[in-house]
């Protein structure tokens, strides 16, 4: 049988559409439950907040635009969080699509240029590059935060922060007793830990450079409590650099080193989940806790804009803030946001200044770290 070129194009398009629809259904866990005629009551939300969320909800369902397509690295890991949202708003479906930052950015830019948009939200880290472009993302309209609370944003409002993850010290439980594990940064200066602490290389790009910089900046009392004098003493402890930051907890779990520091919680959790003899210290009792920000950009004129706005508004509701702690093991942003797994509430957590992405700001600090830690 012969096919014309147009027939082949049409067949390819139909197959591609079918594959996309299949992916969407599989990624979101199948068809959502039907919407009730009764207004939704999100626990703890104000009357105005609930009214706005119901307005968005009703419009999304009425227009048949109920999918929220998320691009970003490891977004499928948030399925437990998504379920709390979709259980509250039956008829809405979250469609997460895992892909590296660079791939997500390229796809969103291509979709914007072609006018054939698929993504509603890009879910990334501190400063997603896509949010830096003025015509790709738009400011989220969040009306569910507490009275007087300003929703944290960046990139002229195109990036909306919604969660914070924390960093920990880790120790090998076969080698170190819980009572002996370092509880703060100055504990690391004990002579018994010399040459026995592993960390990501602070002289190369990565989170460790920013964490150590935050211990030195003239903000929040960091310079007075730690500063460059502390960093000079820490360097003399002969820190051992891991091959990469994700390797730090693995090196501790294997027994290569008893202590690891400046470890992203996700790296620790992945290692712990494998049954490794490893435990974490958090929060540090000196207030030297470092937090990384997670943000999302709402794609401008996206296919399911109302459902996407509903999701970010729900995240800032008391229920959403609670779900971030319980299902995403992270902190929300409101002052009373609960801590994950028994950690203190945000307002009671002492923490270091957030990292500053400005290269000129960081230059003298990075140069100092290089002078102290370069091997």
Tab-separated table of C-alpha atoms in Angstrom:
chain	number	residue	atom	x	y	z
A	1	UNK	CA	0.000	0.000	0.000
A	2	UNK	CA	1.291	3.482	-0.831
A	3	UNK	CA	0.791	6.620	1.234
A	4	UNK	CA	0.977	10.185	0.051
A	5	UNK	CA	3.285	12.592	1.867
A	6	UNK	CA	0.282	14.442	3.337
A	7	UNK	CA	-1.233	11.192	4.570
A	8	UNK	CA	2.048	10.271	6.259
A	9	UNK	CA	2.248	13.680	7.924
A	10	UNK	CA	-1.312	13.368	9.190
A	11	UNK	CA	-0.661	9.843	10.488
A	12	UNK	CA	2.477	11.006	12.296
A	13	UNK	CA	0.604	13.913	13.864
A	14	UNK	CA	-2.201	11.652	15.051
A	15	UNK	CA	0.264	9.184	16.549
A	16	UNK	CA	2.176	12.000	18.283
A	17	UNK	CA	-1.040	13.410	19.717
A	18	UNK	CA	-2.081	9.984	20.921
A	19	UNK	CA	1.283	9.426	22.586
A	20	UNK	CA	1.055	12.796	24.354
A	21	UNK	CA	-2.438	12.036	25.621
A	22	UNK	CA	-1.312	8.613	26.826
A	23	UNK	CA	1.650	10.167	28.623
A	24	UNK	CA	-0.606	12.703	30.285
A	25	UNK	CA	-3.018	10.042	31.505
A	26	UNK	CA	-0.232	7.788	32.799
A	27	UNK	CA	1.672	10.618	34.478
A	28	UNK	CA	-1.318	11.903	36.416
A	29	UNK	CA	-2.641	8.541	37.572
A	30	UNK	CA	-5.648	8.250	35.258
A	31	UNK	CA	-8.856	10.206	34.999
A	32	UNK	CA	-9.636	12.520	37.944
A	33	UNK	CA	-12.781	12.250	40.056
A	34	UNK	CA	-15.734	14.394	38.961
A	35	UNK	CA	-16.205	17.842	40.448
A	36	UNK	CA	-18.918	18.346	43.048
A	37	UNK	CA	-21.458	21.160	42.723
A	38	UNK	CA	-20.662	22.285	46.275
A	39	UNK	CA	-17.947	24.945	46.745
A	40	UNK	CA	-14.651	23.585	47.995
A	41	UNK	CA	-13.577	24.543	51.512
A	42	UNK	CA	-9.803	24.504	51.910
A	43	UNK	CA	-9.140	24.165	55.659
A	44	UNK	CA	-7.653	27.285	57.203
A	45	UNK	CA	-8.006	29.442	54.107
A	46	UNK	CA	-9.736	32.800	54.446
A	47	UNK	CA	-13.178	33.405	52.968
A	48	UNK	CA	-11.617	35.540	50.235
A	49	UNK	CA	-8.951	32.910	49.559
A	50	UNK	CA	-11.522	30.151	49.274
A	51	UNK	CA	-13.711	32.280	47.030
A	52	UNK	CA	-10.800	32.978	44.672
A	53	UNK	CA	-9.755	29.315	44.521
A	54	UNK	CA	-13.338	28.280	43.754
A	55	UNK	CA	-13.523	30.911	41.018
A	56	UNK	CA	-10.398	29.473	39.379
A	57	UNK	CA	-11.632	25.915	39.904
A	58	UNK	CA	-15.054	26.554	38.367
A	59	UNK	CA	-13.587	28.303	35.336
A	60	UNK	CA	-11.019	25.556	34.710
A	61	UNK	CA	-13.697	22.845	34.823
A	62	UNK	CA	-16.210	24.838	32.775
A	63	UNK	CA	-13.632	25.469	30.038
A	64	UNK	CA	-12.438	21.860	30.112
A	65	UNK	CA	-8.888	23.002	30.862
A	66	UNK	CA	-8.221	20.913	33.941
A	67	UNK	CA	-4.697	19.544	33.371
A	68	UNK	CA	-1.704	21.274	34.960
A	69	UNK	CA	1.409	20.318	32.977
A	70	UNK	CA	4.646	20.717	34.952
A	71	UNK	CA	8.112	20.596	33.417
A	72	UNK	CA	11.195	20.264	35.560
A	73	UNK	CA	13.791	17.946	37.084
A	74	UNK	CA	12.292	15.193	39.289
A	75	UNK	CA	8.788	16.691	39.391
A	76	UNK	CA	7.285	13.187	39.472
A	77	UNK	CA	8.828	12.821	42.950
A	78	UNK	CA	6.106	15.184	44.187
A	79	UNK	CA	3.192	12.835	43.432
A	80	UNK	CA	2.208	12.561	47.109
A	81	UNK	CA	1.922	16.356	47.254
A	82	UNK	CA	-0.077	16.463	44.015
A	83	UNK	CA	-2.529	13.906	45.381
A	84	UNK	CA	-3.468	16.089	48.359
A	85	UNK	CA	-4.248	18.890	45.892
A	86	UNK	CA	-6.265	16.781	43.448
A	87	UNK	CA	-8.172	15.117	46.293
A	88	UNK	CA	-9.210	18.593	47.423
A	89	UNK	CA	-10.098	19.679	43.882
A	90	UNK	CA	-11.596	16.676	42.056
A	91	UNK	CA	-11.545	17.125	38.314
A	92	UNK	CA	-8.114	18.773	38.276
A	93	UNK	CA	-5.163	16.683	37.131
A	94	UNK	CA	-1.429	17.248	37.576
A	95	UNK	CA	0.737	16.052	34.674
A	96	UNK	CA	4.431	16.095	35.731
A	97	UNK	CA	7.098	15.612	33.068
A	98	UNK	CA	10.634	14.988	34.299
A	99	UNK	CA	13.417	16.515	32.258
A	100	UNK	CA	16.673	18.354	32.983
A	101	UNK	CA	16.595	22.123	33.415
A	102	UNK	CA	18.223	22.809	30.057
A	103	UNK	CA	15.767	20.553	28.224
A	104	UNK	CA	12.773	22.122	29.981
A	105	UNK	CA	13.951	25.604	29.114
A	106	UNK	CA	14.510	24.700	25.461
A	107	UNK	CA	11.075	23.093	25.166
A	108	UNK	CA	9.256	26.016	26.812
A	109	UNK	CA	11.071	28.512	24.576
A	110	UNK	CA	10.238	26.457	21.475
A	111	UNK	CA	6.596	26.215	22.510
A	112	UNK	CA	6.428	29.967	23.073
A	113	UNK	CA	7.920	30.720	19.653
A	114	UNK	CA	5.644	28.273	17.835
A	115	UNK	CA	2.514	29.226	19.765
A	116	UNK	CA	1.873	25.534	20.452
A	117	UNK	CA	2.164	25.638	24.227
A	118	UNK	CA	1.992	22.497	26.366
A	119	UNK	CA	3.614	23.434	29.703
A	120	UNK	CA	1.733	25.479	32.288
A	121	UNK	CA	4.443	25.620	34.931
A	122	UNK	CA	8.191	25.275	35.050
A	123	UNK	CA	9.191	23.982	38.495
A	124	UNK	CA	12.858	24.614	39.177
A	125	UNK	CA	15.400	25.829	41.700
A	126	UNK	CA	16.632	29.146	42.999
A	127	UNK	CA	16.684	31.068	39.730
A	128	UNK	CA	15.229	29.166	36.785
A	129	UNK	CA	16.726	30.669	33.657
A	130	UNK	CA	13.395	30.530	31.879
A	131	UNK	CA	11.945	33.047	34.372
A	132	UNK	CA	14.703	35.498	33.473
A	133	UNK	CA	13.291	35.858	29.968
A	134	UNK	CA	10.646	38.607	29.930
A	135	UNK	CA	8.203	37.015	27.468
A	136	UNK	CA	8.094	33.396	28.669
A	137	UNK	CA	6.621	33.539	32.174
A	138	UNK	CA	4.062	35.673	33.928
A	139	UNK	CA	3.511	36.722	37.530
A	140	UNK	CA	1.366	34.385	39.608
A	141	UNK	CA	-1.688	35.959	41.248
A	142	UNK	CA	-1.558	34.482	44.754
A	143	UNK	CA	-4.283	35.583	47.189
A	144	UNK	CA	-4.127	32.849	49.807
A	145	UNK	CA	-1.200	33.934	51.973
A	146	UNK	CA	-1.693	35.295	55.507
A	147	UNK	CA	-2.715	38.933	55.952
A	148	UNK	CA	0.263	41.213	55.464
A	149	UNK	CA	2.459	38.446	54.042
A	150	UNK	CA	4.260	39.262	50.803
A	151	UNK	CA	4.571	36.318	48.417
A	152	UNK	CA	8.317	35.870	47.722
A	153	UNK	CA	9.243	36.357	44.079
A	154	UNK	CA	12.201	37.100	41.836
A	155	UNK	CA	12.776	38.113	38.217
A	156	UNK	CA	10.267	40.985	38.440
A	157	UNK	CA	7.660	38.615	39.845
A	158	UNK	CA	7.975	35.980	37.115
A	159	UNK	CA	9.501	33.486	39.546
A	160	UNK	CA	7.361	32.569	42.560
A	161	UNK	CA	9.114	30.784	45.410
A	162	UNK	CA	6.948	28.168	47.085
A	163	UNK	CA	9.189	25.785	49.070
A	164	UNK	CA	12.514	25.549	50.865
A	165	UNK	CA	14.718	22.500	51.319
A	166	UNK	CA	17.431	22.243	53.944
A	167	UNK	CA	20.984	20.976	54.274
A	168	UNK	CA	22.281	18.703	57.026
A	169	UNK	CA	25.332	17.221	58.700
A	170	UNK	CA	25.439	13.426	58.359
A	171	UNK	CA	27.294	10.762	60.340
A	172	UNK	CA	27.895	7.030	60.092
A	173	UNK	CA	25.910	5.410	62.910
A	174	UNK	CA	28.360	2.487	63.112
A	175	UNK	CA	31.246	4.871	63.707
A	176	UNK	CA	29.730	7.791	65.634
A	177	UNK	CA	27.293	7.826	68.537
A	178	UNK	CA	24.377	10.237	68.266
A	179	UNK	CA	25.565	12.076	71.384
A	180	UNK	CA	29.010	12.589	69.825
A	181	UNK	CA	27.893	13.779	66.380
A	182	UNK	CA	28.651	17.462	65.637
A	183	UNK	CA	25.598	19.601	66.434
A	184	UNK	CA	26.889	22.916	65.060
A	185	UNK	CA	29.623	24.400	62.891
A	186	UNK	CA	32.066	25.010	65.752
A	187	UNK	CA	31.830	21.348	66.792
A	188	UNK	CA	33.598	20.552	63.525
A	189	UNK	CA	36.747	22.218	64.862
A	190	UNK	CA	37.283	19.483	67.462
A	191	UNK	CA	40.759	17.979	66.808
A	192	UNK	CA	39.277	14.459	66.768
A	193	UNK	CA	37.566	15.238	63.447
A	194	UNK	CA	40.696	16.429	61.639
A	195	UNK	CA	40.953	14.639	58.293
A	196	UNK	CA	37.704	12.774	58.947
A	197	UNK	CA	35.134	15.204	57.510
A	198	UNK	CA	33.997	14.983	53.892
A	199	UNK	CA	32.319	17.770	51.921
A	200	UNK	CA	31.692	18.784	48.334
A	201	UNK	CA	34.580	20.756	46.877
A	202	UNK	CA	34.086	24.416	47.941
A	203	UNK	CA	36.437	25.647	45.198
A	204	UNK	CA	34.194	24.557	42.303
A	205	UNK	CA	30.667	25.696	41.346
A	206	UNK	CA	28.029	24.101	43.559
A	207	UNK	CA	25.940	24.511	46.660
A	208	UNK	CA	28.855	24.186	49.090
A	209	UNK	CA	30.451	27.432	47.887
A	210	UNK	CA	27.234	29.288	48.672
A	211	UNK	CA	26.787	27.654	52.063
A	212	UNK	CA	30.284	28.554	53.226
A	213	UNK	CA	29.861	32.051	51.809
A	214	UNK	CA	26.663	32.457	53.854
A	215	UNK	CA	28.738	31.797	56.984
A	216	UNK	CA	30.889	34.826	56.166
A	217	UNK	CA	28.539	37.517	54.820
A	218	UNK	CA	27.712	40.661	56.763
A	219	UNK	CA	24.076	39.711	57.162
A	220	UNK	CA	22.083	38.246	60.024
A	221	UNK	CA	25.133	38.122	62.292
A	222	UNK	CA	26.943	35.523	60.177
A	223	UNK	CA	30.252	37.390	60.013
A	224	UNK	CA	30.270	37.924	63.778
A	225	UNK	CA	29.389	34.333	64.662
A	226	UNK	CA	31.578	32.571	62.053
A	227	UNK	CA	33.184	34.776	59.415
A	228	UNK	CA	36.602	34.387	57.835
A	229	UNK	CA	38.378	33.492	61.115
A	230	UNK	CA	36.116	30.439	61.472
A	231	UNK	CA	36.673	29.484	57.840
A	232	UNK	CA	40.451	29.590	58.329
A	233	UNK	CA	40.125	27.205	61.276
A	234	UNK	CA	37.785	24.913	59.332
A	235	UNK	CA	40.286	24.730	56.459
A	236	UNK	CA	42.947	23.546	58.912
A	237	UNK	CA	40.757	20.529	59.720
A	238	UNK	CA	41.905	19.016	56.424
A	239	UNK	CA	38.443	18.536	54.941
A	240	UNK	CA	38.249	15.700	52.421
A	241	UNK	CA	36.488	16.589	49.167
A	242	UNK	CA	34.020	14.127	47.707
A	243	UNK	CA	33.960	13.469	43.972
A	244	UNK	CA	30.669	15.403	43.882
A	245	UNK	CA	28.172	16.753	46.397
A	246	UNK	CA	25.743	13.805	45.966
A	247	UNK	CA	28.620	11.467	46.871
A	248	UNK	CA	29.094	12.893	50.370
A	249	UNK	CA	26.388	10.836	52.143
A	250	UNK	CA	27.405	7.719	50.182
A	251	UNK	CA	31.016	8.124	51.310
A	252	UNK	CA	29.850	8.449	54.912
A	253	UNK	CA	27.511	5.467	54.641
A	254	UNK	CA	30.333	3.313	53.223
A	255	UNK	CA	32.560	4.113	56.182
A	256	UNK	CA	35.148	6.093	54.237
A	257	UNK	CA	34.493	9.025	56.553
A	258	UNK	CA	32.534	9.281	59.813
A	259	UNK	CA	31.185	12.800	59.141
A	260	UNK	CA	29.809	14.641	56.114
A	261	UNK	CA	28.709	18.269	56.069
A	262	UNK	CA	26.699	20.674	53.888
A	263	UNK	CA	24.616	17.778	52.550
A	264	UNK	CA	21.419	18.501	50.620
A	265	UNK	CA	18.534	16.707	52.338
A	266	UNK	CA	17.490	14.936	49.143
A	267	UNK	CA	20.942	13.358	48.751
A	268	UNK	CA	20.818	12.204	52.371
A	269	UNK	CA	17.271	10.838	52.046
A	270	UNK	CA	18.179	8.832	48.933
A	271	UNK	CA	21.100	7.220	50.772
A	272	UNK	CA	19.122	6.596	53.947
A	273	UNK	CA	16.299	4.949	51.977
A	274	UNK	CA	18.721	2.232	50.851
A	275	UNK	CA	19.156	1.101	54.470
A	276	UNK	CA	22.570	2.709	54.899
A	277	UNK	CA	23.985	3.214	58.435
A	278	UNK	CA	23.631	6.985	58.277
A	279	UNK	CA	21.793	9.660	60.246
A	280	UNK	CA	21.383	13.429	59.901
A	281	UNK	CA	21.770	16.349	62.262
A	282	UNK	CA	19.095	18.997	61.684
A	283	UNK	CA	18.500	21.647	62.830
A	284	UNK	CA	21.948	22.788	63.900
A	285	UNK	CA	21.761	24.282	67.383
A	286	UNK	CA	23.747	27.414	66.471
A	287	UNK	CA	21.253	28.621	63.869
A	288	UNK	CA	23.640	27.853	61.020
A	289	UNK	CA	21.025	26.080	58.930
A	290	UNK	CA	21.191	26.671	55.180
A	291	UNK	CA	18.044	26.607	53.064
A	292	UNK	CA	17.707	26.421	49.287
A	293	UNK	CA	14.711	27.953	47.541
A	294	UNK	CA	12.449	26.215	45.063
A	295	UNK	CA	10.357	28.279	42.685
A	296	UNK	CA	8.016	27.989	39.762
A	297	UNK	CA	7.323	30.154	36.784
A	298	UNK	CA	3.820	30.294	35.384
A	299	UNK	CA	4.018	30.095	31.608
A	300	UNK	CA	2.490	33.155	29.960
A	301	UNK	CA	-0.871	32.424	28.293
A	302	UNK	CA	-0.514	28.732	29.095
A	303	UNK	CA	-3.164	26.201	28.016
A	304	UNK	CA	-4.519	25.622	31.532
A	305	UNK	CA	-3.784	28.940	33.222
A	306	UNK	CA	-6.677	28.878	35.714
A	307	UNK	CA	-5.834	25.381	36.970
A	308	UNK	CA	-2.180	26.389	37.272
A	309	UNK	CA	-3.098	29.504	39.277
A	310	UNK	CA	-5.291	27.314	41.466
A	311	UNK	CA	-2.359	25.030	42.248
A	312	UNK	CA	0.022	27.799	43.355
A	313	UNK	CA	-2.743	29.413	45.414
A	314	UNK	CA	-3.467	26.100	47.120
A	315	UNK	CA	0.229	25.686	47.944
A	316	UNK	CA	0.080	28.952	49.905
A	317	UNK	CA	-3.049	27.935	51.797
A	318	UNK	CA	-2.562	26.429	55.297
A	319	UNK	CA	-3.391	23.008	53.853
A	320	UNK	CA	-0.783	23.425	51.112
A	321	UNK	CA	1.869	24.561	53.593
A	322	UNK	CA	1.113	21.514	55.754
A	323	UNK	CA	1.254	19.215	52.729
A	324	UNK	CA	4.679	20.575	51.750
A	325	UNK	CA	5.989	19.488	55.148
A	326	UNK	CA	4.229	16.124	55.298
A	327	UNK	CA	4.358	14.986	51.662
A	328	UNK	CA	7.282	16.903	50.166
A	329	UNK	CA	9.564	16.979	53.230
A	330	UNK	CA	10.139	20.688	52.719
A	331	UNK	CA	9.249	24.015	54.288
A	332	UNK	CA	6.608	26.355	52.959
A	333	UNK	CA	7.189	30.106	53.145
A	334	UNK	CA	4.543	31.488	55.460
A	335	UNK	CA	5.856	32.367	58.945
A	336	UNK	CA	3.908	29.567	60.636
A	337	UNK	CA	4.822	26.971	57.985
A	338	UNK	CA	5.375	23.668	59.813
A	339	UNK	CA	8.677	21.892	59.644
A	340	UNK	CA	8.950	18.459	58.037
A	341	UNK	CA	9.117	15.374	60.272
A	342	UNK	CA	9.082	17.186	63.579
A	343	UNK	CA	11.518	19.956	62.625
A	344	UNK	CA	10.738	23.385	64.111
A	345	UNK	CA	8.316	25.736	62.385
A	346	UNK	CA	9.907	28.207	59.988
A	347	UNK	CA	9.482	31.144	62.365
A	348	UNK	CA	11.447	29.248	65.038
A	349	UNK	CA	14.238	28.028	62.785
A	350	UNK	CA	17.526	29.893	62.955
A	351	UNK	CA	19.012	30.014	59.481
A	352	UNK	CA	21.769	31.489	57.370
A	353	UNK	CA	21.150	34.165	54.726
A	354	UNK	CA	19.962	32.864	51.378
A	355	UNK	CA	22.618	32.621	48.696
A	356	UNK	CA	23.123	35.708	46.582
A	357	UNK	CA	23.352	34.859	42.847
A	358	UNK	CA	25.213	38.083	41.947
A	359	UNK	CA	28.716	37.115	40.722
A	360	UNK	CA	30.170	40.470	41.796
A	361	UNK	CA	28.821	40.001	45.317
A	362	UNK	CA	30.271	36.518	45.582
A	363	UNK	CA	33.624	37.153	43.925
A	364	UNK	CA	35.627	38.166	47.043
A	365	UNK	CA	34.114	35.344	49.102
A	366	UNK	CA	34.792	32.724	46.447
A	367	UNK	CA	38.373	33.987	46.096
A	368	UNK	CA	38.840	33.661	49.847
A	369	UNK	CA	37.475	30.094	49.817
A	370	UNK	CA	39.872	29.237	46.982
A	371	UNK	CA	42.790	30.603	48.987
A	372	UNK	CA	41.870	28.480	51.992
A	373	UNK	CA	40.709	25.195	50.460
A	374	UNK	CA	42.528	24.836	47.119
A	375	UNK	CA	44.476	21.575	47.135
